[in-house]
Amino acid sequence: MVYQPIGPYLIERCLATGGMAEVFVAVRTGPHGFRKRVAFKRILPRYARDPDFVSMFVGEARLAARLEHTNIVHVFDFGELEGQLFLTMELVEGTNVSRMVRSVSSRAEAVPLEVALSICAETAHALAYAHELAQDNGEPLQVVHRDVSPANILLTSTGHVKLTDFGIAKCALREGVTEEGHVRGKLGYMSPEQVMGKELAGASDVFTLSTVLAEMLIAEPLFGGGVELDALIKIRNVDLTRLYASERHLPKDVLRLVEKGLARDPVDRLSARAFARGCEEIIRRRGLEHGPAQVVRLGRRLQLFETHNEDPACESGSGVNSFADTTGITVRSEKMADDFRIDTPLTYRIRFKDGEEVGPLSYSRLIQEILAGRVAQSTLVSRSEHPFSPASEVPELGRIVNSKALLFGLDDLSHADRSGSLGRAALLQAVHRITHQYETGVLHLWHGVRRKKIYFVEGRPDFVASTEKSELLGEFLAHTGWCLRMEVDMALAMMPRYGGRLGDALVGLGILRPVQLYRAVAAQVRERYLDAFRWRQGRYAFVSGIRAEEETFPLGYSVHELLRDAVQYADIDELKAALQGFRMQVIHRSVQPPTSIEAYRLPESWERLVTAVRGDATLEAFVERETRARDMELDQMYRALFLGLCCELIDVA
């Protein structure tokens, strides 16, 4: 393909293209025969007028102007030519870690220890430099790369390491560019806090670099490689099963270094500089040959440093800089068009035991009937006018009707350990007991035809099922604005092709990205859980030892914070009714509460109120006194006191 010159840049060939930008190999010409080969990056024409993309591109340029480190790809120029913004960067002739890992894996090998440690040490030095960078006034820039993936760790043909693509980095220069709700970073190379949408610091980059180190040493994805949502849950839980189960033996000192970099809590992780020193210390202590020469030797053996002159479809991953998708957005219109080539939508009929027939029903309507408990495994179902057969034998229904977690029979209740009424906020006390005693089991809630089940594992909410239509995933996504109603309906129509999984359909059709789906499901499950504490009528029963036996979606929140939020959700009249029994009793701080007050992360006003309890007044007198002494809504005062009593932060005499 022949390209037209762009200003002083002669375009040789396309190097990579992605969701936001395209990169070319170009030659910068100048006076007296000056010529320099560079990587020329510009926003794709279809996004050149999008203010979000332009802002991100400009932010990348502003940050790049400050990054001058031997292990970071250098940016030479930035400007506008022919109405298009561009960046020119150092052209890295070589390969990247992604290609190296794929190559050794295809040979049933792994990256040699000395090479993996050397690459990660240099990358960590680059990150340490970026993390410690300051503004002209001395204020920290707080740079976080946020995309330390194998494709962005480049290896020159001389064996040196170059970290690239700060296009989605967050720093003080670009506050607001990557605003709340916009998911950045590659699937499989995120930190737990990144997956959960929390504020990021340099520790996030250390986590992803540690992921890269682990993958080089075991030659397989640490978290990815399966269902996209499962990969995100593995990251959130820091599930290191693949690392420990790998047939490739990792020395104990190397394993300890990886584990420190993969600590779930960012506070417990090594800094980037400490991680670099850790890699270098292992190399020194073991007397390993390391450095560029070892990288070159491996690259040549794997034939990774060949020059690629072809330009078949402008794909990423060639033998030079790989700057593909800086936004994580992929255009999927063709795939969506293919997926929606449907001849006739499936319809279903239901025949109940008494002979009554219902239908025709759409697939999504039938699923609602199943989840509401009206269709069991043996209920007869006809698929698109075919003969009736048990629901468990209809392929696209089997996963749901055979799942105990998604069905709502009350057979378990004959084995209930305890039960009671849901009045007077009794559920909060029941859940506190489950949490405090680290119990595993299922908590059934019911009122008339309304049903909900909360599964706990060692006191932590693990899975929530509900018969409420408004709490189904599709309804939740449409109601909360994650998707348009039309998009949900399209995905519902396609669910049979995705094994009855709405989430997989939404991702498969390009409606949601995997991380968006993860966060949406997390919000939905949390809402299902907290909604239970709004119930004013009904009964509950806890059956110990029962697990969901389903692909569970743990809430991922502190159980104590969830109890705090549950008190916020509870009906205030029910809380007041529960407190009536303590009205004339003296209240005092617990000497040895089961959990410290700090674990609940209470609102400041709540914590001040609870800590003001001194054992010198009845509950009623204390409320009267504190109402006069502080500017706090009475209802909030009751909520804080109920939490204190329920969670044994406060005792009564």
XYZ file of C-alpha atoms in Angstrom:
653
model
C 0.000 0.000 0.000
C 1.300 3.472 -0.922
C 0.875 6.202 1.707
C 0.870 9.949 1.134
C 3.459 12.032 3.021
C 2.173 13.825 6.112
C 4.047 17.083 6.458
C 7.768 16.294 6.769
C 7.036 12.629 7.510
C 7.270 10.021 4.759
C 5.064 7.077 5.720
C 6.694 3.714 4.999
C 4.137 1.269 6.301
C 1.379 0.730 8.836
C 2.626 -0.739 12.089
C -0.460 -1.130 14.273
C -4.053 -0.018 14.593
C -6.485 -0.142 17.476
C -9.592 1.398 18.966
C -8.229 4.935 19.105
C -5.085 5.341 17.044
C -2.948 3.980 14.257
C 0.846 3.862 14.181
C 3.125 3.961 11.144
C 6.802 3.547 10.476
C 7.789 6.923 9.057
C 10.895 8.856 8.061
C 11.349 12.427 9.288
C 13.067 14.469 6.606
C 14.851 17.788 7.047
C 17.472 20.146 5.615
C 20.776 18.874 4.242
C 19.515 15.339 3.786
C 18.447 14.816 7.415
C 16.502 11.556 7.830
C 15.319 9.716 10.943
C 13.022 6.730 11.163
C 10.325 7.114 13.808
C 7.016 5.652 14.913
C 4.267 8.055 13.811
C 1.021 7.851 15.807
C -2.243 9.619 15.042
C -5.884 9.403 16.090
C -8.024 7.364 13.729
C -9.951 9.709 11.427
C -13.352 8.563 12.721
C -12.382 9.711 16.248
C -10.437 12.850 15.364
C -13.366 15.075 16.357
C -14.306 13.184 19.508
C -13.334 15.442 22.443
C -12.698 12.485 24.784
C -10.216 10.873 22.409
C -8.551 14.169 21.603
C -8.232 14.960 25.309
C -6.678 11.555 25.974
C -4.239 11.948 23.092
C -3.180 15.408 24.228
C -2.812 14.132 27.787
C -0.514 11.376 26.541
C 1.627 13.963 24.767
C 1.853 16.236 27.806
C 2.937 13.356 30.004
C 5.333 11.959 27.406
C 7.127 15.292 27.264
C 8.204 14.746 30.890
C 9.212 11.098 30.623
C 12.920 10.832 29.872
C 14.263 7.461 30.951
C 16.395 4.890 29.213
C 13.696 2.227 29.705
C 10.775 4.339 28.424
C 10.049 4.888 24.733
C 11.043 8.467 23.991
C 8.603 10.884 22.323
C 10.230 13.282 19.835
C 7.442 15.440 18.517
C 3.786 16.361 18.921
C 1.594 18.616 16.878
C -1.077 18.899 14.242
C -0.592 18.219 10.546
C -3.307 18.378 7.907
C -5.908 18.785 10.644
C -4.791 15.675 12.546
C -3.039 15.413 15.903
C 0.087 13.249 15.892
C 2.911 11.955 18.082
C 6.274 10.734 16.866
C 8.184 8.311 19.015
C 11.363 6.344 19.162
C 11.128 3.429 16.731
C 11.956 0.239 18.600
C 13.316 -2.448 16.282
C 12.764 -5.755 18.016
C 9.863 -7.570 19.652
C 7.791 -7.488 22.842
C 7.265 -9.736 25.850
C 3.898 -10.911 24.543
C 5.479 -12.447 21.435
C 8.299 -13.882 23.512
C 5.904 -15.662 25.901
C 3.795 -17.005 23.031
C 6.921 -18.273 21.302
C 8.370 -20.124 24.303
C 4.948 -21.508 25.183
C 4.520 -22.932 21.669
C 7.818 -24.785 22.223
C 6.702 -26.113 25.624
C 9.312 -23.906 27.264
C 9.311 -20.897 29.591
C 11.323 -17.689 29.596
C 14.651 -18.423 31.356
C 14.787 -17.084 34.906
C 17.678 -14.692 34.246
C 15.922 -13.197 31.201
C 12.558 -12.794 32.957
C 14.149 -11.150 36.008
C 16.288 -8.863 33.863
C 13.301 -7.697 31.805
C 11.192 -7.065 34.898
C 13.999 -5.256 36.699
C 14.396 -2.778 33.840
C 10.618 -2.354 33.515
C 10.339 -1.771 37.261
C 13.050 0.907 37.075
C 11.001 2.648 34.380
C 7.903 2.481 36.561
C 9.797 3.708 39.635
C 10.966 6.722 37.639
C 7.422 7.468 36.469
C 5.884 6.924 39.920
C 8.407 9.261 41.565
C 8.208 12.016 38.923
C 7.349 15.477 40.237
C 6.012 18.708 38.776
C 8.129 21.847 38.525
C 6.853 22.975 41.929
C 7.932 19.714 43.526
C 4.438 18.270 43.836
C 4.281 14.553 42.902
C 2.774 13.870 39.490
C 1.406 10.569 40.799
C 1.824 8.826 37.462
C 0.170 5.407 37.161
C 0.748 3.604 33.857
C -2.357 1.364 34.228
C -1.514 -0.894 31.266
C 1.700 -2.758 32.094
C 0.933 -5.680 29.811
C 3.363 -7.918 27.875
C 2.556 -6.115 24.613
C 3.688 -2.804 26.120
C 7.082 -4.085 27.287
C 9.214 -3.791 24.165
C 12.551 -5.542 23.633
C 15.026 -3.922 21.269
C 17.167 -5.959 18.895
C 20.080 -5.120 21.208
C 18.263 -6.674 24.183
C 17.207 -3.518 26.015
C 13.774 -2.972 27.566
C 11.468 -0.099 26.617
C 8.144 0.477 28.380
C 5.611 2.105 26.095
C 2.040 3.362 25.796
C 1.379 5.807 28.601
C -1.745 6.694 26.612
C -4.100 5.715 29.436
C -1.822 6.739 32.302
C -3.336 8.743 35.121
C -1.423 11.651 36.627
C -1.878 15.157 37.985
C -1.438 16.624 34.512
C -4.468 14.748 33.197
C -6.960 14.727 36.036
C -10.381 13.819 34.730
C -9.221 12.347 31.422
C -10.008 8.826 32.551
C -13.149 9.711 34.416
C -15.242 7.415 36.567
C -16.948 4.682 34.581
C -14.426 4.518 31.737
C -12.593 1.222 31.889
C -8.940 1.293 30.850
C -6.400 -1.496 30.729
C -6.220 -4.943 29.153
C -8.150 -7.931 30.389
C -5.872 -10.184 32.422
C -3.454 -7.361 33.246
C -5.259 -5.348 35.871
C -4.918 -5.040 39.614
C -7.773 -5.945 41.993
C -8.379 -2.271 42.707
C -8.449 -1.523 38.971
C -11.063 -4.228 38.365
C -13.207 -2.845 41.190
C -12.947 0.750 39.965
C -11.045 2.059 42.996
C -8.468 4.845 43.039
C -5.146 3.655 41.628
C -1.591 4.289 42.755
C 1.780 2.965 41.626
C 1.111 -0.286 43.477
C -1.367 -1.156 40.715
C 1.455 -1.171 38.150
C 3.574 -3.374 40.428
C 0.724 -5.914 40.537
C 0.471 -6.107 36.751
C 4.261 -6.270 36.312
C 4.291 -9.152 38.807
C 1.613 -10.811 36.678
C 3.890 -10.465 33.646
C 6.830 -11.957 35.567
C 4.711 -14.934 36.652
C 3.512 -15.521 33.086
C 7.052 -15.451 31.691
C 8.076 -18.088 34.232
C 5.093 -20.456 33.813
C 4.499 -19.669 30.109
C 0.731 -19.372 30.457
C -1.778 -16.686 31.440
C -1.964 -16.212 35.202
C -5.551 -14.917 35.293
C -6.800 -14.817 31.683
C -7.343 -17.475 29.067
C -10.904 -18.410 30.063
C -14.309 -16.764 30.324
C -13.721 -13.011 30.523
C -15.779 -12.425 33.657
C -14.031 -15.341 35.379
C -10.653 -13.729 34.654
C -11.736 -10.525 36.368
C -12.989 -12.428 39.412
C -9.666 -14.295 39.598
C -7.831 -10.971 39.600
C -10.164 -9.517 42.215
C -9.583 -12.554 44.439
C -5.870 -12.800 43.501
C -6.444 -16.446 42.618
C -2.914 -17.840 42.137
C -4.035 -21.416 41.441
C -2.258 -21.500 38.074
C 0.972 -20.244 39.600
C 1.007 -22.896 42.331
C -0.254 -25.683 40.057
C 2.264 -25.025 37.290
C 4.561 -27.886 36.406
C 7.416 -25.400 36.148
C 9.180 -25.183 39.478
C 9.731 -21.643 40.735
C 12.524 -21.171 43.273
C 11.264 -20.087 46.686
C 12.926 -16.658 46.558
C 11.389 -15.964 43.150
C 7.977 -17.153 44.322
C 8.195 -14.874 47.380
C 9.013 -11.900 45.159
C 6.039 -12.630 42.880
C 3.726 -13.058 45.871
C 4.837 -9.722 47.351
C 4.103 -8.018 44.050
C 0.701 -9.722 43.871
C -0.441 -8.882 47.405
C -4.174 -8.229 47.355
C -3.909 -5.078 49.465
C -1.893 -2.385 47.634
C -0.362 -1.333 50.964
C 1.282 -4.759 51.283
C 2.950 -4.682 47.856
C 6.523 -3.746 47.089
C 7.165 -0.371 45.494
C 8.379 -0.458 41.874
C 11.898 0.434 43.021
C 11.883 -2.300 45.669
C 10.573 -4.779 43.087
C 13.447 -3.874 40.733
C 15.933 -4.366 43.555
C 14.293 -7.680 44.412
C 14.809 -8.937 40.838
C 18.426 -7.738 40.830
C 19.147 -9.256 44.240
C 17.988 -12.705 43.075
C 20.132 -12.385 39.943
C 23.165 -11.376 42.052
C 22.644 -13.987 44.763
C 22.221 -16.803 42.261
C 25.104 -15.654 40.079
C 22.899 -15.603 36.976
C 24.111 -14.270 33.661
C 21.795 -11.435 32.783
C 21.381 -8.256 30.811
C 20.823 -7.401 27.140
C 23.103 -10.179 25.854
C 20.874 -12.867 27.382
C 17.743 -11.259 25.943
C 19.346 -11.094 22.488
C 20.470 -14.720 22.682
C 16.941 -15.897 23.526
C 15.330 -13.612 20.937
C 17.562 -14.919 18.175
C 16.962 -18.530 19.149
C 13.221 -17.879 19.007
C 13.607 -15.905 15.740
C 11.882 -12.876 17.240
C 14.145 -10.174 15.841
C 13.330 -10.589 12.182
C 12.345 -7.501 10.203
C 8.763 -7.368 8.982
C 8.304 -5.320 5.812
C 4.854 -6.537 4.867
C 1.753 -4.485 5.580
C -1.095 -7.003 5.220
C -3.772 -5.438 7.412
C -1.977 -3.043 9.720
C -2.061 -5.404 12.693
C -0.242 -5.057 15.973
C 2.499 -7.359 17.180
C 5.108 -6.932 14.441
C 8.839 -6.787 15.065
C 8.802 -3.128 16.095
C 6.801 -0.867 18.419
C 3.410 -2.330 19.231
C 1.051 0.573 19.937
C -2.407 -0.809 19.336
C -5.592 -0.028 21.241
C -4.977 2.781 23.756
C -8.631 2.886 24.782
C -9.645 -0.742 25.071
C -12.553 -0.054 22.693
C -13.011 -2.446 19.796
C -15.325 -1.801 16.877
C -17.580 -4.862 16.682
C -20.278 -3.817 14.252
C -19.460 -6.623 11.811
C -19.617 -9.254 14.548
C -22.915 -7.874 15.790
C -24.303 -7.977 12.275
C -23.246 -11.613 11.919
C -24.720 -12.569 15.294
C -28.087 -11.033 14.503
C -28.673 -12.998 11.334
C -31.493 -14.985 12.891
C -34.172 -16.728 10.853
C -36.918 -17.134 13.432
C -36.744 -16.303 17.153
C -37.244 -19.287 19.434
C -40.560 -19.476 21.286
C -41.604 -21.788 24.095
C -44.726 -23.234 25.661
C -45.085 -24.543 29.226
C -47.388 -27.394 30.293
C -47.956 -27.573 34.046
C -48.911 -30.699 36.041
C -52.607 -29.777 36.043
C -52.606 -29.654 32.229
C -52.631 -25.853 31.949
C -50.523 -24.544 29.055
C -48.879 -21.124 28.837
C -47.246 -19.595 25.771
C -45.881 -18.822 23.356
C -43.155 -17.219 25.476
C -39.841 -15.651 24.508
C -36.680 -17.146 25.971
C -36.253 -14.263 28.424
C -39.864 -14.591 29.611
C -39.384 -18.337 30.137
C -36.236 -17.671 32.195
C -38.249 -15.303 34.386
C -40.786 -18.083 34.986
C -37.964 -20.451 36.004
C -36.292 -17.961 38.317
C -39.638 -17.138 39.905
C -39.955 -20.803 40.874
C -42.902 -21.614 38.609
C -40.964 -23.988 36.326
C -39.104 -26.972 37.777
C -36.806 -29.593 36.242
C -39.736 -31.895 35.446
C -42.058 -29.185 34.061
C -42.820 -29.885 30.404
C -41.580 -27.342 27.866
C -42.096 -27.196 24.105
C -39.437 -25.480 22.002
C -40.664 -23.807 18.796
C -43.645 -26.159 18.432
C -41.560 -29.304 18.994
C -42.927 -32.039 21.288
C -42.984 -31.327 25.025
C -40.080 -32.586 27.134
C -38.866 -31.953 30.700
C -37.226 -28.529 31.109
C -34.000 -30.208 32.295
C -33.657 -31.826 28.837
C -33.924 -28.547 26.872
C -30.248 -27.656 26.192
C -30.470 -23.914 26.759
C -32.464 -24.391 29.994
C -30.407 -27.132 31.613
C -27.879 -24.858 33.332
C -30.624 -22.906 35.075
C -33.197 -25.568 36.007
C -30.456 -27.862 37.309
C -28.918 -25.183 39.507
C -29.991 -25.401 43.143
C -28.816 -21.838 43.683
C -31.198 -20.454 41.067
C -34.298 -22.403 42.136
C -36.535 -21.564 45.064
C -37.995 -24.703 46.541
C -38.204 -24.683 50.346
C -37.031 -28.274 50.825
C -33.948 -27.073 52.721
C -36.068 -25.575 55.464
C -36.693 -28.926 57.142
C -32.988 -28.844 58.037
C -32.909 -25.220 59.182
C -30.611 -24.446 62.108
C -32.672 -21.417 63.108
C -35.479 -19.264 61.783
C -37.514 -16.250 62.721
C -39.589 -13.261 61.688
C -38.105 -10.454 59.637
C -39.812 -7.762 61.699
C -37.855 -5.253 63.808
C -34.718 -5.504 61.663
C -34.119 -9.090 62.813
C -32.246 -9.880 59.599
C -29.397 -7.560 60.585
C -28.881 -9.470 63.810
C -29.101 -12.814 62.001
C -26.499 -11.774 59.432
C -24.201 -10.382 62.119
C -24.254 -13.787 63.810
C -23.419 -15.557 60.529
C -20.590 -13.112 59.902
C -19.220 -13.165 63.440
C -19.250 -16.978 63.644
C -17.827 -17.440 60.118
C -20.716 -19.708 59.139
C -21.240 -21.352 55.750
C -24.792 -21.957 54.542
C -27.830 -20.458 52.868
C -30.169 -17.859 54.331
C -33.702 -18.218 52.946
C -36.050 -15.219 52.983
C -39.693 -15.457 51.953
C -42.901 -13.482 52.115
C -45.805 -14.827 50.090
C -44.473 -15.627 46.612
C -41.475 -13.380 47.141
C -38.223 -15.315 47.602
C -34.555 -14.510 48.128
C -31.536 -16.657 49.021
C -28.186 -15.449 50.310
C -25.323 -17.951 50.346
C -22.493 -17.409 52.813
C -19.027 -18.950 52.855
C -17.204 -18.537 56.169
C -19.390 -15.576 57.032
C -18.919 -13.771 53.737
C -21.857 -13.269 51.319
C -21.013 -15.385 48.273
C -24.095 -15.485 46.037
C -27.571 -13.939 46.022
C -30.590 -15.263 44.111
C -33.972 -13.557 43.878
C -37.399 -14.040 42.313
C -37.875 -10.285 41.897
C -38.131 -9.378 38.216
C -36.639 -5.947 38.890
C -33.530 -7.652 40.288
C -32.821 -9.762 37.203
C -29.621 -8.709 35.464
C -31.290 -7.380 32.317
C -33.784 -5.271 34.249
C -31.031 -3.944 36.493
C -28.784 -2.989 33.562
C -31.578 -1.154 31.766
C -32.893 0.574 34.895
C -29.481 1.780 36.057
C -28.291 2.906 32.628
C -25.533 0.366 32.016
C -27.321 -0.564 28.776
C -30.185 0.706 26.690
C -33.406 -1.291 26.909
C -33.030 -2.117 23.214
C -29.527 -3.505 23.831
C -30.751 -5.686 26.683
C -33.577 -7.003 24.509
C -31.118 -7.842 21.721
C -28.863 -9.700 24.148
C -31.849 -11.554 25.645
C -32.817 -12.704 22.170
C -29.291 -14.060 21.690
C -28.985 -15.823 25.068
C -29.588 -19.346 23.691
C -26.431 -18.950 21.597
C -24.461 -18.067 24.728
C -25.556 -20.964 26.917
C -28.309 -18.978 28.607
C -25.866 -16.390 29.986
C -26.984 -12.819 29.487
C -23.605 -11.432 30.539
C -21.778 -13.506 27.918
C -24.256 -12.329 25.286
C -23.725 -8.669 26.230
C -19.953 -9.050 25.960
C -20.109 -11.224 22.855
C -22.236 -8.646 21.046
C -19.953 -5.773 22.040
C -22.618 -4.041 24.159
C -20.480 -4.207 27.301
C -16.766 -4.687 27.751
C -15.783 -7.432 30.219
C -14.775 -5.042 33.001
C -17.998 -3.098 32.553
C -19.928 -6.355 32.904
C -17.953 -7.252 36.022
C -18.735 -3.935 37.679
C -22.376 -4.055 36.617
C -22.830 -7.563 38.043
C -21.024 -6.545 41.240
C -23.421 -3.606 41.620
C -26.428 -5.826 40.869
C -25.445 -8.504 43.402
C -24.748 -5.866 46.046
C -28.165 -4.298 45.396
C -29.846 -7.724 45.657
C -28.109 -8.327 48.958
C -28.864 -4.955 50.526
C -32.479 -4.995 49.326
C -33.120 -7.891 51.725
C -32.659 -5.526 54.652
C -35.563 -3.389 53.430
C -38.049 -6.220 53.965
C -40.465 -5.403 56.784
C -42.445 -8.649 56.675
C -41.763 -12.297 56.064
C -39.578 -14.952 57.607
C -36.009 -16.135 57.422
C -34.309 -19.489 57.967
C -30.620 -20.363 57.938
C -29.463 -23.788 56.788
C -25.796 -24.424 57.519
C -23.433 -26.364 55.295
C -25.245 -25.552 52.022
C -23.224 -24.016 49.189
C -24.467 -22.417 45.992
C -22.914 -25.057 43.677
C -23.027 -22.370 41.026
C -20.531 -20.032 39.398
C -20.732 -17.667 42.322
C -20.025 -13.976 42.239
C -18.672 -12.978 45.664
C -19.510 -9.425 46.603
C -15.899 -8.485 47.180
C -16.712 -5.995 49.938
C -15.738 -6.109 53.596
C -18.468 -7.936 55.534
C -18.364 -5.201 58.144
C -18.825 -2.456 55.578
C -21.745 -4.411 54.140
C -23.363 -4.504 57.582
C -22.895 -0.749 57.832
C -24.566 -0.285 54.445
C -27.348 -2.701 55.428
C -28.180 -0.503 58.420
C -28.384 2.451 56.032
C -30.806 0.489 53.812
C -33.020 -0.764 56.637
C -36.430 0.778 57.245
C -36.003 3.407 59.967
C -39.317 2.545 61.650
C -38.188 -1.078 62.012
C -34.925 0.074 63.590
C -36.772 2.339 66.008
C -39.088 -0.524 66.950
C -36.085 -2.738 67.628
C -34.483 -0.055 69.825
C -37.640 0.332 71.940
C -36.687 -2.700 73.991
C -33.483 -0.973 75.126
C -35.019 2.461 75.694
C -34.707 2.450 79.502
C -31.474 0.459 79.753
C -28.059 1.988 80.374
C -25.752 1.686 77.364
C -21.964 1.467 77.491
C -19.074 0.702 75.162
C -18.203 -2.992 74.847
C -14.940 -3.852 76.559
C -14.018 -6.475 73.957
C -16.176 -6.062 70.833
C -15.978 -8.922 68.277
C -14.594 -6.454 65.729
C -13.024 -3.047 66.178
C -15.107 -0.035 65.233
C -12.517 0.926 62.585
C -13.425 -2.166 60.522
C -16.861 -0.720 59.740
C -15.495 2.518 58.272
C -18.422 4.407 59.696
C -19.422 7.905 58.675
C -17.578 10.323 60.931
C -20.785 11.401 62.682
C -21.694 7.754 63.444
C -18.281 6.947 64.872
C -18.273 10.050 67.067
C -21.706 9.111 68.413
C -20.806 5.497 69.191
C -17.547 6.496 70.878
C -19.462 9.066 72.961
C -21.296 6.241 74.790
C -19.827 6.252 78.311
C -22.197 4.096 80.389
C -23.702 7.054 82.245
C -27.155 7.204 80.631
C -30.019 5.089 79.376
C -30.501 4.823 75.630
C -33.363 7.330 75.799
C -31.402 9.803 77.944
C -28.329 9.430 75.744
C -30.334 10.275 72.615
C -31.863 13.327 74.293
C -28.459 14.529 75.474
C -26.708 13.990 72.137
C -29.571 15.598 70.203
C -28.910 18.809 72.124
C -25.126 18.504 71.893
C -24.552 17.774 68.217
C -25.931 18.663 64.815
C -27.010 15.212 63.660
C -30.254 13.988 62.157
C -32.231 11.916 64.639
C -32.746 9.090 62.158
C -28.988 8.853 61.557
C -28.484 8.755 65.319
C -30.843 5.780 65.592
C -29.061 3.989 62.734
C -25.639 4.462 64.348
C -26.884 3.231 67.732
C -28.623 0.223 66.214
C -25.417 -0.746 64.409
C -23.506 -0.384 67.658
C -25.929 -2.628 69.556
C -26.391 -5.144 66.729
C -22.638 -5.564 66.149
C -21.800 -5.563 69.878
C -19.853 -2.318 69.802
C -22.303 -1.167 72.494
C -23.700 -3.227 75.383
C -26.652 -2.643 77.678
C -26.564 -2.919 81.438
